[in-house]
PDB file of C-alpha atoms in Angstrom:
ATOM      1  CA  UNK A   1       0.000   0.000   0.000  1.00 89.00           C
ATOM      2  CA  UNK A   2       1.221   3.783  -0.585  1.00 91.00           C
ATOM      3  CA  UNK A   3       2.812   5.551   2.087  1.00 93.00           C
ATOM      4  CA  UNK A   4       4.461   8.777   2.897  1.00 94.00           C
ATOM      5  CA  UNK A   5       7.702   9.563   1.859  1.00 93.00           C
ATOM      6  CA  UNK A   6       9.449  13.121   1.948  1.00 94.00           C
ATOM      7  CA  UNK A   7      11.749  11.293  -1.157  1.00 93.00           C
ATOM      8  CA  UNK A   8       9.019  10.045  -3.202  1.00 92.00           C
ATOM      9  CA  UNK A   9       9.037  13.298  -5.605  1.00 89.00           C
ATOM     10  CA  UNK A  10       6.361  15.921  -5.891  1.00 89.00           C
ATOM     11  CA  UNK A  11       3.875  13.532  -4.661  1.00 90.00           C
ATOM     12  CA  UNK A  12       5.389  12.856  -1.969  1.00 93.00           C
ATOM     13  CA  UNK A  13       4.209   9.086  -1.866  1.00 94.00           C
ATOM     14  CA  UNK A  14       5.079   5.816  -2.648  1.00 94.00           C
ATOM     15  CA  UNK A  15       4.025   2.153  -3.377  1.00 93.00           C
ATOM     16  CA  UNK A  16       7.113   0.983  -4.814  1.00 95.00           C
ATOM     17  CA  UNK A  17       7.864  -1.296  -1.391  1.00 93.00           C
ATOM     18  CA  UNK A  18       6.069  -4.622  -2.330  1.00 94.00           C
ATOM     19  CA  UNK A  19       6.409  -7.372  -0.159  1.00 90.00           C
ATOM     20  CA  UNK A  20       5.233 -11.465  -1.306  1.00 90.00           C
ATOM     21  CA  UNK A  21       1.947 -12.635  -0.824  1.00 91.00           C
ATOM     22  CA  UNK A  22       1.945 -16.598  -0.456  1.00 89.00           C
ATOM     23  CA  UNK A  23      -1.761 -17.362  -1.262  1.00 92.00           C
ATOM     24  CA  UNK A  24      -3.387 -16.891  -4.379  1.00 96.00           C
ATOM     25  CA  UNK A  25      -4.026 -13.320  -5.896  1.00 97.00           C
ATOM     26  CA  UNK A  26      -6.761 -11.828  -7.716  1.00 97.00           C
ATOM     27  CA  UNK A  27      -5.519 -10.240 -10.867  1.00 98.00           C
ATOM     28  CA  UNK A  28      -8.219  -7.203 -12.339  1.00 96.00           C
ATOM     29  CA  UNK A  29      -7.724  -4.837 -15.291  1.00 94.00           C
ATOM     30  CA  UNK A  30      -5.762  -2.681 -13.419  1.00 92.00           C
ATOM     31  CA  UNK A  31      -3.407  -4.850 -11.275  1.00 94.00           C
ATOM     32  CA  UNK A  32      -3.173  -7.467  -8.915  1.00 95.00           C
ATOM     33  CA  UNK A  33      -5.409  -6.804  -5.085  1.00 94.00           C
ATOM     34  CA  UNK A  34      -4.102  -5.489  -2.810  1.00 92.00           C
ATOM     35  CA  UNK A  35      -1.559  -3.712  -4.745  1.00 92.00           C
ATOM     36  CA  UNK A  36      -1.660  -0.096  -4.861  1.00 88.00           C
ATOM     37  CA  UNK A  37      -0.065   2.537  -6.989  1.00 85.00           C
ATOM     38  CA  UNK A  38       0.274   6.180  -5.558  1.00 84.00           C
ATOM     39  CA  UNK A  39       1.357   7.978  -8.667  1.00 82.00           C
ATOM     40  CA  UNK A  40      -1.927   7.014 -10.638  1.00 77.00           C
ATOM     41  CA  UNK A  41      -0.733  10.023 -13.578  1.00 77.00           C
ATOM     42  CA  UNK A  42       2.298   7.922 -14.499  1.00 73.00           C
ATOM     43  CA  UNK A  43       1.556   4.504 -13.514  1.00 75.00           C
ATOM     44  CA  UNK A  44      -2.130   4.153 -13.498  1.00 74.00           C
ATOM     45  CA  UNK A  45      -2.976   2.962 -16.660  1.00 89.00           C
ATOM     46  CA  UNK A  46      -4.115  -0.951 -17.307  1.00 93.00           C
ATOM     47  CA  UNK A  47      -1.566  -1.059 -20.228  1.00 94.00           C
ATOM     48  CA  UNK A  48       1.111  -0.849 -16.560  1.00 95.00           C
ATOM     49  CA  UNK A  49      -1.283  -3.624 -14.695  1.00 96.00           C
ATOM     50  CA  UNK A  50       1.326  -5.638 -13.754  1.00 97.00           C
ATOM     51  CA  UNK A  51       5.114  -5.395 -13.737  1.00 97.00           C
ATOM     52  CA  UNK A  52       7.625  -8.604 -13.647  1.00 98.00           C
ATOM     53  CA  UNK A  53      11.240  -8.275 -12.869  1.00 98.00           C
ATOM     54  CA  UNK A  54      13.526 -11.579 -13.434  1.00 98.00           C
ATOM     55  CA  UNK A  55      14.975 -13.119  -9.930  1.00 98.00           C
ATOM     56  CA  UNK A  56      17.841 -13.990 -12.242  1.00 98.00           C
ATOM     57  CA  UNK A  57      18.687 -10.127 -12.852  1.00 98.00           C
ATOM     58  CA  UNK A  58      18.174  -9.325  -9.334  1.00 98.00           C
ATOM     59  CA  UNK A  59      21.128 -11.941  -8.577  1.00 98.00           C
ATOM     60  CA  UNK A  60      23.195 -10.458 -11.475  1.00 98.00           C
ATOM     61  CA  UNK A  61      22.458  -6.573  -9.362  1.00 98.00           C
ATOM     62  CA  UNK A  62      22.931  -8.565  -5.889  1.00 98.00           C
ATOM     63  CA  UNK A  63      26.647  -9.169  -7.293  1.00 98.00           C
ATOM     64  CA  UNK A  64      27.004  -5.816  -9.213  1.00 97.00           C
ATOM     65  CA  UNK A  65      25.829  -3.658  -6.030  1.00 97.00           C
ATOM     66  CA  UNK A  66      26.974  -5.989  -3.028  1.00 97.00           C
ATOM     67  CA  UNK A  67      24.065  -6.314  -1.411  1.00 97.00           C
ATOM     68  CA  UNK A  68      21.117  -8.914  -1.214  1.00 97.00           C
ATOM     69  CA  UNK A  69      17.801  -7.587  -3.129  1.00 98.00           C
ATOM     70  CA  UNK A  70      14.506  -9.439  -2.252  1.00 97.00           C
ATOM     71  CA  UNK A  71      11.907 -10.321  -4.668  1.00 96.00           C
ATOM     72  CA  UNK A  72       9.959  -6.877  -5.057  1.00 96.00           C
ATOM     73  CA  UNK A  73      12.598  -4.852  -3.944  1.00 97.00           C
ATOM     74  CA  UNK A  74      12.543  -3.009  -7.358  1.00 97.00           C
ATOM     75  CA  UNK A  75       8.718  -2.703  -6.786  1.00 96.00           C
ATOM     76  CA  UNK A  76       7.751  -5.094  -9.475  1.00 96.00           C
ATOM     77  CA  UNK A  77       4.404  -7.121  -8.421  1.00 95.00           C
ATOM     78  CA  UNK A  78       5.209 -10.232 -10.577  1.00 97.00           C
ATOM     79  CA  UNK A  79       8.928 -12.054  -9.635  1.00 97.00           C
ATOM     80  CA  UNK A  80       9.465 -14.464 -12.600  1.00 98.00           C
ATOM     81  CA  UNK A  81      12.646 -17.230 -12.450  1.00 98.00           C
ATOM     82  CA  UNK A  82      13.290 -19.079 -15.735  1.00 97.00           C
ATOM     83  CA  UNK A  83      12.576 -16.610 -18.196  1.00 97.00           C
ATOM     84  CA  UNK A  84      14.071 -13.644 -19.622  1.00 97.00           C
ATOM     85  CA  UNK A  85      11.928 -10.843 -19.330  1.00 98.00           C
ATOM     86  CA  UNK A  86      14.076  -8.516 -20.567  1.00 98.00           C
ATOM     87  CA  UNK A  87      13.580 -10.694 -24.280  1.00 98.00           C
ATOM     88  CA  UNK A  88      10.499 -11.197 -24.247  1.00 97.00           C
ATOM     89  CA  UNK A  89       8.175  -8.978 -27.198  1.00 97.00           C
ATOM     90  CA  UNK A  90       5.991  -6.227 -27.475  1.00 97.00           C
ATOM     91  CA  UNK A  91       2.767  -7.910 -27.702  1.00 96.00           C
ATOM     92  CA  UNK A  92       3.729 -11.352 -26.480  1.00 97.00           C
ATOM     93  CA  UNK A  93       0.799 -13.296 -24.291  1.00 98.00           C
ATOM     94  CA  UNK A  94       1.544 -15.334 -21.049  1.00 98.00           C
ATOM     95  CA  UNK A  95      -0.570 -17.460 -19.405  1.00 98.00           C
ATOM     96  CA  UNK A  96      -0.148 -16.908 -15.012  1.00 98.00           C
ATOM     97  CA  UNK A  97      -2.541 -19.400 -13.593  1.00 97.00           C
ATOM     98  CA  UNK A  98      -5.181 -18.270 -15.116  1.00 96.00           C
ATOM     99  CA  UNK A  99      -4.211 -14.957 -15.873  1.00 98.00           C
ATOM    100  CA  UNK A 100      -3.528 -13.918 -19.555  1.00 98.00           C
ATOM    101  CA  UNK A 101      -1.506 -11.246 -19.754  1.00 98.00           C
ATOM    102  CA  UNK A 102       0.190  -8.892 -22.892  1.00 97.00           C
ATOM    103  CA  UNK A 103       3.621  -7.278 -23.010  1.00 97.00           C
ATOM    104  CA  UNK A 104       3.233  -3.508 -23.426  1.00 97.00           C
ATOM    105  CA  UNK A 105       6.697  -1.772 -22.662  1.00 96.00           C
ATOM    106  CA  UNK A 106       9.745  -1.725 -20.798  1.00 97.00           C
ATOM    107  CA  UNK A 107       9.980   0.012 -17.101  1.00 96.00           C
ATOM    108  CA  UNK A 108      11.931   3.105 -17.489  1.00 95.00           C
ATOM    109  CA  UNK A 109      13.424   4.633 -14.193  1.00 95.00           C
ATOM    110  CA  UNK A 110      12.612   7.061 -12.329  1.00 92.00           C
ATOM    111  CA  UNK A 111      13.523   9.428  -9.416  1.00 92.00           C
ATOM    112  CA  UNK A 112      11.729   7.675  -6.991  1.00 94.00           C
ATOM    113  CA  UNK A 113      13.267   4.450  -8.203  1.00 96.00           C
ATOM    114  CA  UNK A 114      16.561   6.363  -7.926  1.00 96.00           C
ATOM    115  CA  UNK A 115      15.690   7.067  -4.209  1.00 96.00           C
ATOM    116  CA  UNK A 116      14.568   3.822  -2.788  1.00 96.00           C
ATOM    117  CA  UNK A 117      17.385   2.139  -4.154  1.00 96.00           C
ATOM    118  CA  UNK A 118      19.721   4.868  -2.645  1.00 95.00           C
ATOM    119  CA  UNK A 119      22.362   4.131  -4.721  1.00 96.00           C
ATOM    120  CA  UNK A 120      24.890   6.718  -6.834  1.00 93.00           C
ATOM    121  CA  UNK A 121      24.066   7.679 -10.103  1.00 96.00           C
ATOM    122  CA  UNK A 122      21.085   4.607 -10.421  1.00 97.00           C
ATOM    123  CA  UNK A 123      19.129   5.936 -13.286  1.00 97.00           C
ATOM    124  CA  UNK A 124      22.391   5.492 -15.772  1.00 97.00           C
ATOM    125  CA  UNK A 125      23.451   2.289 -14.357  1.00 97.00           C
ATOM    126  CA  UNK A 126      19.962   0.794 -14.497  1.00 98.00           C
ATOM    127  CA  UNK A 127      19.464   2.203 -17.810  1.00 97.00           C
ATOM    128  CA  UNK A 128      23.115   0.701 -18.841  1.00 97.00           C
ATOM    129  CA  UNK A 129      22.574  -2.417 -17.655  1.00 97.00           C
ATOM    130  CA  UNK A 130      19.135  -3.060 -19.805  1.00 97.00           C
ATOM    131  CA  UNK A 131      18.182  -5.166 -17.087  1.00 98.00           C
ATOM    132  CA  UNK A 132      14.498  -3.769 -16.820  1.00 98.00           C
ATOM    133  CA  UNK A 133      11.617  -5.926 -16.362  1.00 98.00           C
ATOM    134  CA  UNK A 134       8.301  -5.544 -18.486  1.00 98.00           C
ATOM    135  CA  UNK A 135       4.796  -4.004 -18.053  1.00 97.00           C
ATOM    136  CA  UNK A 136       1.769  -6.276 -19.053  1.00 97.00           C
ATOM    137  CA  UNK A 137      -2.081  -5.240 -19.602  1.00 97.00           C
ATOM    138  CA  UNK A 138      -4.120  -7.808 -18.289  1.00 98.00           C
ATOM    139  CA  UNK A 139      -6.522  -9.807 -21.157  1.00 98.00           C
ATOM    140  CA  UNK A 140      -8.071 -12.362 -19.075  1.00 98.00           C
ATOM    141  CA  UNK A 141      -8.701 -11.580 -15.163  1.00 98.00           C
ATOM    142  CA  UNK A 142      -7.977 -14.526 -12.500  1.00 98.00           C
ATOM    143  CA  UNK A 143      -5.793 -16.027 -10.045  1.00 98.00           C
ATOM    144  CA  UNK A 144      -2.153 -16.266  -9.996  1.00 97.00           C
ATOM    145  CA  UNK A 145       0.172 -17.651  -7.104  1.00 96.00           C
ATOM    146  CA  UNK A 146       3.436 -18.453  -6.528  1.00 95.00           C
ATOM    147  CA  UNK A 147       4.452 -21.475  -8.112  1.00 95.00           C
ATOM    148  CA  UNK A 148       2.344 -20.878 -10.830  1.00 97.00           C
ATOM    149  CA  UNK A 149       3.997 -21.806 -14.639  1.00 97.00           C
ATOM    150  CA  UNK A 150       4.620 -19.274 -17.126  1.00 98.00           C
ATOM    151  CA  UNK A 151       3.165 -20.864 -20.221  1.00 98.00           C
ATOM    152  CA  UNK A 152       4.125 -18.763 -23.212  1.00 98.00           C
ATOM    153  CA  UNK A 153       0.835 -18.022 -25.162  1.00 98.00           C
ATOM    154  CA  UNK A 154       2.016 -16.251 -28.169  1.00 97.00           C
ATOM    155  CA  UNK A 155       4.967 -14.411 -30.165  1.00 97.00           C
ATOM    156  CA  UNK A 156       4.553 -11.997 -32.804  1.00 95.00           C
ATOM    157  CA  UNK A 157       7.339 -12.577 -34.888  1.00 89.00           C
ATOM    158  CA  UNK A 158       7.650  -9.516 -36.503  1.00 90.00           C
ATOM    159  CA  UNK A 159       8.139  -7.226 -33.122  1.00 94.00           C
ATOM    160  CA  UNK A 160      10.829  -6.285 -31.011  1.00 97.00           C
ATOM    161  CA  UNK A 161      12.103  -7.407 -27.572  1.00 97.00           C
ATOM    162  CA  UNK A 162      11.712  -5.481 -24.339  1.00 98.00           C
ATOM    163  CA  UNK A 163      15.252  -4.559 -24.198  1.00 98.00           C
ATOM    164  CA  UNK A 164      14.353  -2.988 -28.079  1.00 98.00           C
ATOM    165  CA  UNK A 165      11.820  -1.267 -26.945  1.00 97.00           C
ATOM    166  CA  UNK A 166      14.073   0.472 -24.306  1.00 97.00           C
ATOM    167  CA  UNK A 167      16.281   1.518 -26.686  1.00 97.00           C
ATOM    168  CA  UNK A 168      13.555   3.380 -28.924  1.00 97.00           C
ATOM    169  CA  UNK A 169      11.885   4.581 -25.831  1.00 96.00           C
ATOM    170  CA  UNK A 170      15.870   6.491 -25.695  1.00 96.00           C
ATOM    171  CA  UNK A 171      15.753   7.899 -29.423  1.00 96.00           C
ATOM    172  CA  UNK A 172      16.513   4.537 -31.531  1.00 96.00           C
ATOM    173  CA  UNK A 173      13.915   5.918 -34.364  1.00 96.00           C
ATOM    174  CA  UNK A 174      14.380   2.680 -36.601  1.00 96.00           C
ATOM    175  CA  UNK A 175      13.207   0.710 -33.467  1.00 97.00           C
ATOM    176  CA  UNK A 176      10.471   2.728 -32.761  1.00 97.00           C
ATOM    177  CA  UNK A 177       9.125   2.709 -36.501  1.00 96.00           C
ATOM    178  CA  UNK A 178       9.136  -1.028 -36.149  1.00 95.00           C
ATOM    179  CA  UNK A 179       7.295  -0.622 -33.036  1.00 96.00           C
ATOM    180  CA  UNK A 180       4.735   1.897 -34.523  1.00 95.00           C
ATOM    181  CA  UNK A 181       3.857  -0.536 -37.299  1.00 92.00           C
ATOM    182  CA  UNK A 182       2.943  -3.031 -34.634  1.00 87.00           C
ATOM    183  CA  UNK A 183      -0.963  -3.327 -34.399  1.00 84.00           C
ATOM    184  CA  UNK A 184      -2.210  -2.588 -31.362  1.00 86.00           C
ATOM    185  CA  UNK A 185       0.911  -1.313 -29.615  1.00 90.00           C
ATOM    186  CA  UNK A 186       0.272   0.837 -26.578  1.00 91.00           C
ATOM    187  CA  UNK A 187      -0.853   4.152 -26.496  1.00 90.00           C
ATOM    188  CA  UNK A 188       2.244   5.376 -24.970  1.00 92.00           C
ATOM    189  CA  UNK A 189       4.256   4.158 -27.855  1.00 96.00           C
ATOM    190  CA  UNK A 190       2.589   7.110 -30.201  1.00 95.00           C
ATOM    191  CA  UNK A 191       3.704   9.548 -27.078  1.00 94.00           C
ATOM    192  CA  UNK A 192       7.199   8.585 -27.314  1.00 95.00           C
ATOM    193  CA  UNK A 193       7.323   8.693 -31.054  1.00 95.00           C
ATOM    194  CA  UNK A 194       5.839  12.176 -30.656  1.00 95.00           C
ATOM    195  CA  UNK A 195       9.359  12.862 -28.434  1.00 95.00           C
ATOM    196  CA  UNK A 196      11.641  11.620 -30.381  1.00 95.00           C
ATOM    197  CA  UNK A 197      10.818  12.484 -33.617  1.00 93.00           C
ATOM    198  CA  UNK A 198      10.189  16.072 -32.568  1.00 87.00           C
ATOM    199  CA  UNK A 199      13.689  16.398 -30.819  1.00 69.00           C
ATOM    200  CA  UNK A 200      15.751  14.568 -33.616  1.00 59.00           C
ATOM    201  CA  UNK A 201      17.198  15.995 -37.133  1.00 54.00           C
ATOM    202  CA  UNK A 202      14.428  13.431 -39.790  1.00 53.00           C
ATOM    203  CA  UNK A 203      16.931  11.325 -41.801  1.00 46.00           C
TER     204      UNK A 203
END
């Protein structure tokens, strides 16, 4: 749940401090219950429902940073092992228990990120390290738990990866054309493009 936080920018509060839940979850449009997001202007939308971060990059950070991160430490509210999230593509489906859920675009970090993690210059080494977890939109509501398998539902071929996406999301403007021919693509992709074709030199 959101608490106060003198750090937690203009807002001044925060959800980003999830902790597990061993029983089974309901999973809605807009997120799993019980899961709260205080900043509903930037991360209120269903195409943001759900977040999952890889356990294997958190043990990659836990050597880079010398210190032990627990599942949800980056405030994701779906900890996947086995599977690289980070590859995964813009409009791929996973089945959760019986949750279907679509890929919709990479986490990009923030200042309150930057601030719960309390570590030097955090933005640039997250954003080096491409290690950055996907947003889903949520097409079929349910359960999930932990335990549950990640059954891979679809690919489309044609798209590009998470850590892609990232890239165009940062001015890659061949990326983001490719993303911007993908059919039903987020709306957030069209807000980018709006970005970064506006502040680059057309080629």
């Amino acid at each position: 749940m959101a608490v106060d936080a003198d750090w937690a920018g203009e807002l001044k509060r925060t959800a980003i401090d999830k902790s597990a839940v061993l029983g089974r979850v309901r999973v809605g449009d807009n997120g799993l219950a019980g899961d709260e997001r205080a900043d509903k202007e930037h991360h209120g939308v269903p195409d943001q429902a759900v977040y999952a971060y890889a356990r294997e990059d958190y043990d990659w950070w836990e050597n880079e940073l010398g210190r032990e991160l627990r599942d949800g430490r980056f405030g994701e509210n779906l900890t996947t092992v086995g599977i690289d999230v980070n590859e995964c593509k813009l409009g791929e489906r996973w089945r959760v228990g019986d949750v279907v859920l679509e890929v919709t675009s990479p986490r990009v970090p923030c200042v309150i990120f930057r601030n719960w993690l309390d570590e030097r210059g955090w933005v640039k080494r997250f954003t080096q390290a491409r290690r950055i977890g996907t947003y889903f939109k949520v097409l079929e509501q349910g359960e999930l738990g932990v335990g549950d398998k990640i059954e891979v539902l679809y690919v489309p071929q044609e798209s590009v990866t998470i850590r892609e996406s990232f890239l165009a999301y940062h001015g890659d403007r061949e990326l983001l054309r490719r993303i911007l021919a993908t059919p039903g693509r987020a709306a957030r992709w069209d807000r980018v493009a709006a970005r970064v074709f506006r502040d680059t030199t057309p080629v």
